[in-house]
Amino acid sequence: AATQLPLYDWARQHQFVTAAIEGAHLASSAFFLGAIALLDLRVLGVGRQLVVARLARLTLSLALAAFVLVALTGLFMFGLSAPKWLATPEFALKMTLIAIGGSNAAALHLTAWRRRDIWGAAGMRAPRSARLLAAASLTIWLGVAILGRYLGYALLTPDRLYSEQELEQLLA
């Protein structure tokens, strides 16, 4: 099983490694959510003086880089205790929301986004379809963030740091 890899055993024995990975996950999540929120808020009408295409060049690059780091650190944390996460309904909901968030972004980019040079000029209002997708995006990604913090705090248990075998030995 992936949770038995030497890398994970080493990380469990060195809590600073796990803390650093979790910190990187949290920081990159904040950058991702912040970048997405800036663009979504502009599409919703906040800061209409900003040109959407210019804002998007900055925010989408940042969001993509942050998402890569979020995914890598998330996969590492998942590997520390995959059976636990797979048995957690909130984790399944978080993964589902991430998939929906990606689908929502694809829907925006395949529809109204193609005409952003028209509606994205300074002072212009985005079409209703783009505004609805932006509102959905904010809601979805905030949900992902809330579930992530819930999983990090409410489900903080010793099996995050120990393999199943080590836990069985400790509890025996």
XYZ file of C-alpha atoms in Angstrom, residues 13-113:
101
model
C 8.729 10.121 12.262
C 9.664 13.736 11.526
C 6.628 15.836 12.357
C 8.238 19.001 10.984
C 8.081 17.440 7.509
C 4.376 16.833 7.822
C 3.902 20.335 9.251
C 5.878 21.867 6.373
C 3.825 19.971 3.782
C 0.581 20.999 5.486
C 1.800 24.601 5.659
C 2.681 24.592 1.965
C -0.746 23.103 1.213
C -2.499 25.776 3.233
C -0.435 28.641 1.770
C -0.849 27.472 -1.812
C -4.577 26.981 -1.186
C -4.775 30.593 -0.023
C -2.978 31.817 -3.151
C -5.253 29.698 -5.334
C -8.446 30.875 -3.673
C -7.261 34.484 -3.640
C -6.403 34.485 -7.335
C -9.677 32.828 -8.302
C -11.667 35.154 -6.030
C -10.110 38.278 -7.596
C -11.093 37.201 -11.084
C -14.530 35.952 -10.050
C -15.250 39.191 -8.226
C -14.303 41.208 -11.330
C -16.618 39.047 -13.447
C -19.339 39.681 -10.861
C -18.848 43.440 -11.279
C -16.450 44.426 -8.493
C -13.638 46.598 -9.829
C -15.191 47.153 -13.253
C -12.438 49.641 -14.032
C -10.096 46.633 -14.420
C -9.691 45.026 -17.831
C -10.564 41.343 -17.459
C -7.913 40.068 -19.891
C -5.116 41.863 -17.999
C -6.365 40.707 -14.625
C -6.755 37.168 -15.936
C -3.138 37.028 -17.146
C -1.993 37.582 -13.577
C -4.622 35.675 -11.630
C -4.885 32.594 -13.832
C -1.092 32.133 -13.907
C -0.978 32.409 -10.130
C -3.991 30.104 -9.736
C -2.440 27.448 -11.979
C 0.906 27.497 -10.159
C -0.834 27.423 -6.784
C -3.112 24.580 -7.880
C -0.118 22.471 -8.895
C 1.398 22.946 -5.429
C -1.974 22.303 -3.769
C -2.336 19.063 -5.719
C 1.206 17.851 -4.978
C 1.027 18.589 -1.264
C -2.503 17.224 -1.090
C -1.426 13.969 -2.711
C 1.404 13.680 -0.209
C -0.938 14.245 2.742
C -3.414 11.784 1.259
C -0.662 9.185 1.003
C 0.134 9.519 4.704
C -3.207 7.959 5.564
C -5.122 7.016 2.420
C -7.468 4.458 4.048
C -8.639 7.053 6.566
C -9.312 9.686 3.918
C -11.088 7.230 1.656
C -13.410 6.297 4.526
C -14.250 9.937 5.306
C -17.422 11.301 3.652
C -16.184 14.885 3.999
C -13.056 14.014 2.031
C -15.189 12.524 -0.737
C -17.302 15.692 -0.752
C -14.177 17.860 -0.969
C -12.866 15.850 -3.941
C -16.285 16.064 -5.594
C -16.352 19.841 -5.143
C -12.869 20.109 -6.669
C -14.080 18.189 -9.721
C -17.172 20.407 -9.935
C -14.967 23.496 -9.574
C -12.821 22.339 -12.481
C -15.915 21.634 -14.567
C -17.310 25.058 -13.700
C -14.071 26.728 -14.829
C -14.134 24.732 -18.053
C -17.749 25.779 -18.651
C -16.804 29.457 -18.254
C -13.781 29.156 -20.539
C -15.746 27.293 -23.214
C -18.614 29.786 -23.243
C -18.645 33.445 -22.188
C -14.881 33.627 -21.678
